[in-house]
Amino acid sequence: MIRSLLIYLSKAEWARRFVTGWGYARNTALRFVAGETLEEALKAVSVINSRGMTATLDFLGEDTTSLQEAYESAATIRNSIEKIDDLGLRANVSIKLSQLGLAINEKACAANLAAVLRLAAELDTFVRIDMEDSSTVEATFRIQKEMLDDHGYRNVGLVIQSYLYRSEDDTRELIKRNIRIRLVKGAYQEPPNIAYPKKSDVDREFDNLTSILLDASKTRGKLRSGAEGRVPPMAAIATHDERRVAFAKQYAIDIGLQKNALEFQMLYGIRRNLQTALVGEGYPVRIYVPFGARWFPYFMRRLAERPANLWFFLTSLFRK
Ligand code: FDA
């Protein structure tokens, strides 16, 4: 109920105006966001690298409403890729197709993505396409396939959401084509005819997909990797859920998979203790680092994931 409301508000323009104009909310959001500028985000990545982890940089700004804005977003993403390279950081980028104009014009979106991938290929790095709500899944797969089949770009990976019923079929299909996959539970509000409504089913499916991905990593061996810390392995297990992490670790041990044949991914500002513990155990860990002024929908999804965050946000407001 609270989750649905927060996810609804994440897309409401009036709520965005109300919350982002409020200094207190901005400061709270910055717990989950590395800053509003690229420079701040690059500093955060450098600290993450010094803690033995890699990063993926996300320029916030989904659901662009004009082609000009979509083109400018692609330019900022290219700039981030260049800066990561100039500074020799161990990081790549994550993007959302709605930011590159998917809802306005699919062809223009694909052209923006191709320009990003061209630069990424020149600099021997990787781009992850985040998965948005279920209305975008088909187009996201279609565009990724076009990038590979028509342009030959192999340096692009996708995200699978364990809450969608279709995800096992999608995972098997992507594995056949050697596409690198980030596995997540899913952060949007989906109807019960498309996605598991119960958390226990989403968790069970997450473990099931983890085992499929790790089996594939084992049979396929190591995929080609790019400049240091930039190109992830085939399986990226993205969760802060200790039970899911424990399952993945045990499954990998059971099938004799090396630690560096998978990576764990977590969001900036969430479960730092778990991030550090995994690095200490010798697992690759990548931190998703969002930055930019358009942090509102991202922040609302983080509140929706954990009611305690909303509680903390509201009670500290009253303590002020
Ligand atoms: P779960 O929600 O069960 O949380 C497990 C534990 O983690 C909680 O008990 C708490 O301790 C901690 N935790 C989780 N969320 C927290 C929060 N917001 N604040 C504080 N603590 C929290 N989704 C999507 O639909 N498309 C995508 O492309 C991506 N990309 C992505 C990248 C990366 C690197 C990560 C880690 C996650 C995503 N997600 C995503 C988000 C994902 O779908 C999911 O909503 C969140 O990861 C929360 O689910 P958990 O797996 O952490 O489990």
Tab-separated table of C-alpha atoms and ligand atoms in Angstrom:
chain	number	residue	atom	x	y	z
A	1	MET	CA	0.000	0.000	0.000
A	2	ILE	CA	2.699	2.524	1.099
A	3	ARG	CA	4.994	1.092	-1.585
A	4	SER	CA	2.361	1.614	-4.310
A	5	LEU	CA	1.698	5.152	-3.131
A	6	LEU	CA	5.402	6.077	-3.146
A	7	ILE	CA	5.918	4.563	-6.590
A	8	TYR	CA	2.876	6.464	-7.863
A	9	LEU	CA	4.295	9.685	-6.350
A	10	SER	CA	7.698	9.021	-7.963
A	11	LYS	CA	6.053	9.769	-11.328
A	12	ALA	CA	3.852	12.687	-10.177
A	13	GLU	CA	5.096	16.092	-11.310
A	14	TRP	CA	3.367	17.974	-8.472
A	15	ALA	CA	5.077	15.713	-5.885
A	16	ARG	CA	8.440	16.235	-7.582
A	17	ARG	CA	8.042	20.032	-7.425
A	18	PHE	CA	6.931	19.893	-3.818
A	19	VAL	CA	9.713	17.593	-2.555
A	20	THR	CA	12.664	18.885	-4.591
A	21	GLY	CA	12.008	22.467	-3.573
A	22	TRP	CA	12.540	21.419	0.025
A	23	GLY	CA	16.116	21.606	1.321
A	24	TYR	CA	15.567	18.966	3.985
A	25	ALA	CA	14.380	16.397	1.415
A	26	ARG	CA	17.347	17.203	-0.788
A	27	ASN	CA	19.777	16.535	2.059
A	28	THR	CA	18.078	13.223	2.836
A	29	ALA	CA	18.129	12.201	-0.826
A	30	LEU	CA	21.870	12.822	-0.888
A	31	ARG	CA	22.253	9.783	1.337
A	32	PHE	CA	21.401	7.733	-1.775
A	33	VAL	CA	22.840	10.059	-4.440
A	34	ALA	CA	26.540	10.899	-4.828
A	35	GLY	CA	25.848	14.553	-5.658
A	36	GLU	CA	24.220	16.764	-8.222
A	37	THR	CA	27.324	17.205	-10.401
A	38	LEU	CA	29.548	14.814	-12.342
A	39	GLU	CA	32.589	16.055	-10.379
A	40	GLU	CA	30.989	15.003	-7.075
A	41	ALA	CA	30.096	11.597	-8.518
A	42	LEU	CA	33.635	11.041	-9.819
A	43	LYS	CA	35.019	11.805	-6.354
A	44	ALA	CA	32.623	9.240	-4.880
A	45	VAL	CA	33.790	6.664	-7.448
A	46	SER	CA	37.387	7.349	-6.555
A	47	VAL	CA	36.624	6.675	-2.858
A	48	ILE	CA	34.747	3.486	-3.818
A	49	ASN	CA	37.745	2.330	-5.879
A	50	SER	CA	40.024	2.990	-2.918
A	51	ARG	CA	37.791	0.671	-0.838
A	52	GLY	CA	38.513	-2.123	-3.329
A	53	MET	CA	35.248	-1.869	-5.279
A	54	THR	CA	34.294	-0.911	-8.812
A	55	ALA	CA	31.391	1.369	-9.709
A	56	THR	CA	28.760	2.056	-12.312
A	57	LEU	CA	27.825	5.698	-12.764
A	58	ASP	CA	24.202	6.637	-13.387
A	59	PHE	CA	23.310	10.105	-14.636
A	60	LEU	CA	19.810	10.555	-13.188
A	61	GLY	CA	17.014	11.765	-15.441
A	62	GLU	CA	14.506	9.194	-16.637
A	63	ASP	CA	11.408	9.909	-18.734
A	64	THR	CA	12.724	12.789	-20.800
A	65	THR	CA	9.974	14.712	-22.554
A	66	SER	CA	11.787	16.179	-25.567
A	67	LEU	CA	14.271	14.904	-28.136
A	68	GLN	CA	16.568	17.798	-27.340
A	69	GLU	CA	16.689	16.748	-23.689
A	70	ALA	CA	17.296	13.101	-24.698
A	71	TYR	CA	20.182	14.161	-26.950
A	72	GLU	CA	21.680	16.273	-24.154
A	73	SER	CA	21.395	13.345	-21.717
A	74	ALA	CA	23.327	11.149	-24.166
A	75	ALA	CA	25.996	13.876	-24.391
A	76	THR	CA	26.322	14.007	-20.588
A	77	ILE	CA	26.632	10.209	-20.459
A	78	ARG	CA	29.385	10.326	-23.108
A	79	ASN	CA	31.113	12.988	-21.068
A	80	SER	CA	30.959	10.732	-17.970
A	81	ILE	CA	32.535	7.875	-19.940
A	82	GLU	CA	35.342	10.165	-21.097
A	83	LYS	CA	35.987	11.502	-17.595
A	84	ILE	CA	36.069	7.980	-16.119
A	85	ASP	CA	38.676	7.114	-18.734
A	86	ASP	CA	40.720	10.313	-18.261
A	87	LEU	CA	40.895	9.708	-14.514
A	88	GLY	CA	41.626	5.983	-14.889
A	89	LEU	CA	38.721	5.046	-12.621
A	90	ARG	CA	37.491	1.470	-12.371
A	91	ALA	CA	33.913	2.178	-13.400
A	92	ASN	CA	31.435	1.966	-16.261
A	93	VAL	CA	28.015	3.577	-16.777
A	94	SER	CA	24.386	2.542	-16.384
A	95	ILE	CA	21.686	4.223	-18.421
A	96	LYS	CA	17.912	4.224	-18.830
A	97	LEU	CA	16.410	4.187	-22.314
A	98	SER	CA	13.558	6.487	-21.249
A	99	GLN	CA	16.265	9.049	-20.592
A	100	LEU	CA	17.481	8.687	-24.185
A	101	GLY	CA	13.986	9.308	-25.573
A	102	LEU	CA	12.372	5.831	-25.698
A	103	ALA	CA	8.870	7.130	-25.003
A	104	ILE	CA	9.171	9.868	-27.640
A	105	ASN	CA	10.797	8.164	-30.604
A	106	GLU	CA	12.387	4.692	-30.565
A	107	LYS	CA	14.635	5.421	-33.555
A	108	ALA	CA	16.032	8.565	-31.960
A	109	CYS	CA	16.568	6.665	-28.717
A	110	ALA	CA	18.488	3.942	-30.579
A	111	ALA	CA	20.633	6.585	-32.306
A	112	ASN	CA	21.463	8.186	-28.955
A	113	LEU	CA	22.373	4.793	-27.520
A	114	ALA	CA	24.515	3.902	-30.542
A	115	ALA	CA	26.497	7.131	-30.045
A	116	VAL	CA	27.114	6.216	-26.399
A	117	LEU	CA	28.136	2.652	-27.304
A	118	ARG	CA	30.483	3.849	-30.053
A	119	LEU	CA	32.478	5.896	-27.559
A	120	ALA	CA	32.326	3.108	-24.950
A	121	ALA	CA	33.728	0.643	-27.504
A	122	GLU	CA	36.544	3.042	-28.437
A	123	LEU	CA	37.496	3.324	-24.769
A	124	ASP	CA	37.105	-0.420	-24.160
A	125	THR	CA	34.345	-0.052	-21.627
A	126	PHE	CA	30.826	-1.260	-20.965
A	127	VAL	CA	27.315	0.170	-20.718
A	128	ARG	CA	24.500	-1.391	-18.718
A	129	ILE	CA	20.925	-0.658	-19.746
A	130	ASP	CA	18.808	-0.497	-16.582
A	131	MET	CA	15.369	-2.094	-16.824
A	132	GLU	CA	12.419	0.210	-16.196
A	133	ASP	CA	8.732	-0.643	-15.792
A	134	SER	CA	7.234	-3.576	-17.698
A	135	SER	CA	5.876	-1.397	-20.517
A	136	THR	CA	9.490	-0.837	-21.639
A	137	VAL	CA	10.821	-4.405	-21.476
A	138	GLU	CA	10.094	-5.478	-25.072
A	139	ALA	CA	11.507	-2.273	-26.560
A	140	THR	CA	14.598	-2.525	-24.345
A	141	PHE	CA	15.353	-6.060	-25.586
A	142	ARG	CA	14.615	-5.008	-29.181
A	143	ILE	CA	17.014	-2.057	-29.062
A	144	GLN	CA	19.778	-4.061	-27.400
A	145	LYS	CA	19.413	-6.742	-30.110
A	146	GLU	CA	19.587	-4.064	-32.809
A	147	MET	CA	22.806	-2.711	-31.262
A	148	LEU	CA	24.357	-6.167	-31.416
A	149	ASP	CA	22.996	-7.429	-34.745
A	150	ASP	CA	23.110	-4.211	-36.799
A	151	HIS	CA	26.067	-2.400	-35.231
A	152	GLY	CA	28.067	-5.246	-33.639
A	153	TYR	CA	28.169	-3.625	-30.190
A	154	ARG	CA	28.937	-6.357	-27.669
A	155	ASN	CA	29.790	-3.920	-24.874
A	156	VAL	CA	26.226	-3.610	-23.621
A	157	GLY	CA	24.354	-5.602	-20.999
A	158	LEU	CA	20.822	-5.813	-19.656
A	159	VAL	CA	18.934	-6.186	-16.390
A	160	ILE	CA	16.540	-8.993	-15.485
A	161	GLN	CA	13.892	-8.428	-12.788
A	162	SER	CA	12.980	-11.522	-10.772
A	163	TYR	CA	9.462	-10.222	-10.055
A	164	LEU	CA	8.389	-10.652	-13.719
A	165	TYR	CA	6.914	-14.044	-14.684
A	166	ARG	CA	8.654	-13.843	-18.058
A	167	SER	CA	12.161	-13.472	-16.613
A	168	GLU	CA	13.281	-17.110	-16.735
A	169	ASP	CA	12.577	-17.277	-20.496
A	170	ASP	CA	14.285	-13.922	-21.031
A	171	THR	CA	17.310	-14.998	-19.006
A	172	ARG	CA	17.752	-18.183	-21.024
A	173	GLU	CA	17.393	-16.247	-24.275
A	174	LEU	CA	19.989	-13.640	-23.268
A	175	ILE	CA	22.410	-16.297	-22.068
A	176	LYS	CA	22.226	-17.986	-25.495
A	177	ARG	CA	23.484	-14.710	-26.962
A	178	ASN	CA	26.197	-14.252	-24.256
A	179	ILE	CA	24.610	-11.045	-22.974
A	180	ARG	CA	25.863	-9.920	-19.581
A	181	ILE	CA	23.026	-9.794	-17.070
A	182	ARG	CA	22.442	-7.859	-13.867
A	183	LEU	CA	19.843	-9.672	-11.775
A	184	VAL	CA	17.593	-7.528	-9.546
A	185	LYS	CA	14.250	-8.064	-7.802
A	186	GLY	CA	12.511	-5.140	-9.592
A	187	ALA	CA	11.658	-1.678	-8.314
A	188	TYR	CA	8.420	-0.691	-10.072
A	189	GLN	CA	4.734	-1.247	-9.380
A	190	GLU	CA	3.496	-4.094	-11.598
A	191	PRO	CA	0.075	-5.782	-11.817
A	192	PRO	CA	-0.346	-9.414	-10.626
A	193	ASN	CA	-0.899	-10.714	-14.164
A	194	ILE	CA	2.687	-9.651	-15.018
A	195	ALA	CA	4.676	-9.911	-11.781
A	196	TYR	CA	4.687	-11.934	-8.558
A	197	PRO	CA	2.778	-9.925	-5.960
A	198	LYS	CA	4.341	-11.807	-3.025
A	199	LYS	CA	7.868	-10.985	-1.873
A	200	SER	CA	8.555	-14.634	-1.005
A	201	ASP	CA	7.924	-15.597	-4.662
A	202	VAL	CA	10.151	-12.782	-5.922
A	203	ASP	CA	12.926	-14.010	-3.613
A	204	ARG	CA	12.499	-17.654	-4.655
A	205	GLU	CA	12.633	-16.632	-8.309
A	206	PHE	CA	15.720	-14.516	-7.627
A	207	ASP	CA	17.517	-17.641	-6.345
A	208	ASN	CA	16.257	-19.677	-9.287
A	209	LEU	CA	17.583	-17.090	-11.775
A	210	THR	CA	20.844	-16.836	-9.826
A	211	SER	CA	21.374	-20.577	-10.280
A	212	ILE	CA	20.618	-20.353	-14.032
A	213	LEU	CA	23.054	-17.472	-14.419
A	214	LEU	CA	25.817	-19.106	-12.411
A	215	ASP	CA	25.419	-22.395	-14.303
A	216	ALA	CA	25.779	-20.438	-17.543
A	217	SER	CA	28.877	-18.662	-16.211
A	218	LYS	CA	30.363	-22.047	-15.402
A	219	THR	CA	29.688	-23.646	-18.787
A	220	ARG	CA	30.683	-20.625	-20.844
A	221	GLY	CA	33.878	-19.796	-18.976
A	222	LYS	CA	35.187	-16.285	-18.707
A	223	LEU	CA	33.862	-13.779	-21.237
A	224	ARG	CA	36.254	-11.233	-22.633
A	225	SER	CA	36.914	-8.399	-20.192
A	226	GLY	CA	37.866	-4.802	-21.056
A	227	ALA	CA	39.961	-2.136	-19.340
A	228	GLU	CA	40.423	-2.923	-15.646
A	229	GLY	CA	37.227	-3.009	-13.594
A	230	ARG	CA	35.024	-1.788	-16.447
A	231	VAL	CA	33.488	-4.857	-18.077
A	232	PRO	CA	31.517	-7.048	-15.643
A	233	PRO	CA	31.291	-10.842	-15.755
A	234	MET	CA	28.192	-12.495	-17.240
A	235	ALA	CA	26.463	-12.704	-13.842
A	236	ALA	CA	25.973	-9.613	-11.684
A	237	ILE	CA	23.910	-10.394	-8.585
A	238	ALA	CA	22.441	-7.048	-7.501
A	239	THR	CA	20.806	-7.164	-4.101
A	240	HIS	CA	21.263	-6.088	-0.479
A	241	ASP	CA	19.408	-9.147	0.729
A	242	GLU	CA	21.854	-11.249	2.763
A	243	ARG	CA	19.911	-14.444	2.098
A	244	ARG	CA	20.104	-13.958	-1.661
A	245	VAL	CA	23.822	-13.164	-1.390
A	246	ALA	CA	24.382	-16.275	0.769
A	247	PHE	CA	22.502	-18.430	-1.751
A	248	ALA	CA	24.618	-17.124	-4.644
A	249	LYS	CA	27.873	-17.691	-2.754
A	250	GLN	CA	26.930	-21.249	-1.762
A	251	TYR	CA	25.654	-22.139	-5.241
A	252	ALA	CA	28.879	-20.868	-6.799
A	253	ILE	CA	30.920	-22.974	-4.360
A	254	ASP	CA	28.766	-26.048	-5.050
A	255	ILE	CA	29.357	-25.847	-8.806
A	256	GLY	CA	33.026	-24.909	-8.429
A	257	LEU	CA	32.740	-21.400	-9.859
A	258	GLN	CA	35.595	-19.021	-9.118
A	259	LYS	CA	34.807	-15.932	-7.060
A	260	ASN	CA	35.722	-13.585	-9.882
A	261	ALA	CA	33.309	-15.275	-12.309
A	262	LEU	CA	30.476	-13.277	-10.749
A	263	GLU	CA	30.115	-9.872	-9.166
A	264	PHE	CA	27.845	-8.522	-6.484
A	265	GLN	CA	26.294	-5.110	-7.039
A	266	MET	CA	24.737	-2.750	-4.511
A	267	LEU	CA	23.377	0.772	-4.489
A	268	TYR	CA	25.330	3.761	-3.231
A	269	GLY	CA	24.636	4.403	0.460
A	270	ILE	CA	22.937	1.058	1.150
A	271	ARG	CA	24.387	-1.794	3.268
A	272	ARG	CA	27.979	-0.568	3.304
A	273	ASN	CA	28.864	-3.221	5.883
A	274	LEU	CA	27.778	-5.987	3.516
A	275	GLN	CA	29.690	-4.371	0.630
A	276	THR	CA	32.884	-4.288	2.711
A	277	ALA	CA	32.433	-7.826	4.035
A	278	LEU	CA	32.116	-9.227	0.498
A	279	VAL	CA	35.259	-7.431	-0.644
A	280	GLY	CA	37.056	-8.847	2.411
A	281	GLU	CA	35.982	-12.339	1.327
A	282	GLY	CA	37.485	-11.761	-2.113
A	283	TYR	CA	34.333	-11.189	-4.193
A	284	PRO	CA	34.168	-8.465	-6.838
A	285	VAL	CA	31.690	-5.771	-5.717
A	286	ARG	CA	30.353	-2.949	-7.909
A	287	ILE	CA	28.522	0.065	-6.488
A	288	TYR	CA	25.788	1.798	-8.478
A	289	VAL	CA	26.463	5.525	-8.120
A	290	PRO	CA	23.640	7.861	-9.163
A	291	PHE	CA	24.220	11.590	-9.612
A	292	GLY	CA	22.431	14.613	-11.021
A	293	ALA	CA	19.774	17.139	-10.128
A	294	ARG	CA	16.873	14.893	-11.190
A	295	TRP	CA	17.077	12.573	-8.193
A	296	PHE	CA	13.401	12.611	-7.228
A	297	PRO	CA	12.045	9.337	-8.836
A	298	TYR	CA	15.180	7.434	-7.792
A	299	PHE	CA	14.860	8.700	-4.215
A	300	MET	CA	11.155	7.762	-4.049
A	301	ARG	CA	11.892	4.206	-5.231
A	302	ARG	CA	14.489	3.884	-2.452
A	303	LEU	CA	11.905	5.031	0.105
A	304	ALA	CA	9.384	2.570	-1.355
A	305	GLU	CA	11.789	-0.362	-0.979
A	306	ARG	CA	12.113	0.074	2.719
A	307	PRO	CA	9.342	1.580	4.856
A	308	ALA	CA	11.956	2.255	7.569
A	309	ASN	CA	13.533	4.822	5.211
A	310	LEU	CA	10.258	6.709	4.979
A	311	TRP	CA	9.838	6.488	8.738
A	312	PHE	CA	13.368	7.807	9.275
A	313	PHE	CA	12.721	10.608	6.782
A	314	LEU	CA	9.475	11.698	8.473
A	315	THR	CA	10.556	11.335	12.110
A	316	SER	CA	13.784	13.251	11.627
A	317	LEU	CA	11.713	15.974	10.015
A	318	PHE	CA	9.654	16.284	13.189
A	319	ARG	CA	12.790	16.192	15.350
A	320	LYS	CA	14.154	19.235	13.515
B	1	FDA	P1	15.027	-6.294	-0.344
B	1	FDA	O1	14.158	-5.182	-0.790
B	1	FDA	O2	14.401	-7.549	0.125
B	1	FDA	O3	15.989	-5.728	0.770
B	1	FDA	C1	16.876	-6.571	1.506
B	1	FDA	C2	17.550	-5.721	2.573
B	1	FDA	O4	18.383	-4.746	1.946
B	1	FDA	C3	16.597	-4.895	3.429
B	1	FDA	O5	16.121	-5.641	4.526
B	1	FDA	C4	17.470	-3.740	3.834
B	1	FDA	O6	18.333	-4.111	4.882
B	1	FDA	C5	18.299	-3.498	2.607
B	1	FDA	N1	17.668	-2.516	1.695
B	1	FDA	C6	17.045	-2.770	0.528
B	1	FDA	N2	16.626	-1.625	-0.051
B	1	FDA	C7	16.984	-0.627	0.784
B	1	FDA	C8	16.825	0.762	0.748
B	1	FDA	N3	16.211	1.382	-0.265
B	1	FDA	N4	17.316	1.486	1.788
B	1	FDA	C9	17.946	0.885	2.810
B	1	FDA	N5	18.137	-0.446	2.891
B	1	FDA	C10	17.654	-1.196	1.905
B	1	FDA	N6	15.536	-2.302	-10.215
B	1	FDA	C11	14.949	-2.277	-11.435
B	1	FDA	O7	13.730	-2.457	-11.535
B	1	FDA	N7	15.702	-2.016	-12.552
B	1	FDA	C12	17.058	-1.845	-12.486
B	1	FDA	O8	17.695	-1.632	-13.515
B	1	FDA	C13	17.679	-1.889	-11.206
B	1	FDA	N8	19.030	-1.705	-11.074
B	1	FDA	C14	19.620	-1.944	-9.843
B	1	FDA	C15	21.014	-1.926	-9.738
B	1	FDA	C16	21.611	-2.296	-8.539
B	1	FDA	C17	23.100	-2.322	-8.442
B	1	FDA	C18	20.803	-2.672	-7.412
B	1	FDA	C19	21.431	-3.118	-6.114
B	1	FDA	C20	19.446	-2.625	-7.507
B	1	FDA	C21	18.831	-2.246	-8.699
B	1	FDA	N9	17.445	-2.204	-8.811
B	1	FDA	C22	16.867	-2.132	-10.068
B	1	FDA	C23	16.601	-2.176	-7.586
B	1	FDA	C24	16.092	-3.559	-7.205
B	1	FDA	O9	15.122	-3.984	-8.132
B	1	FDA	C25	15.465	-3.547	-5.788
B	1	FDA	O10	14.359	-2.679	-5.779
B	1	FDA	C26	16.428	-3.117	-4.697
B	1	FDA	O11	17.696	-3.653	-4.885
B	1	FDA	C27	15.901	-3.591	-3.308
B	1	FDA	O12	15.821	-4.975	-3.280
B	1	FDA	P2	16.890	-5.936	-2.552
B	1	FDA	O13	17.306	-6.953	-3.551
B	1	FDA	O14	17.989	-5.169	-1.969
B	1	FDA	O15	16.032	-6.742	-1.480
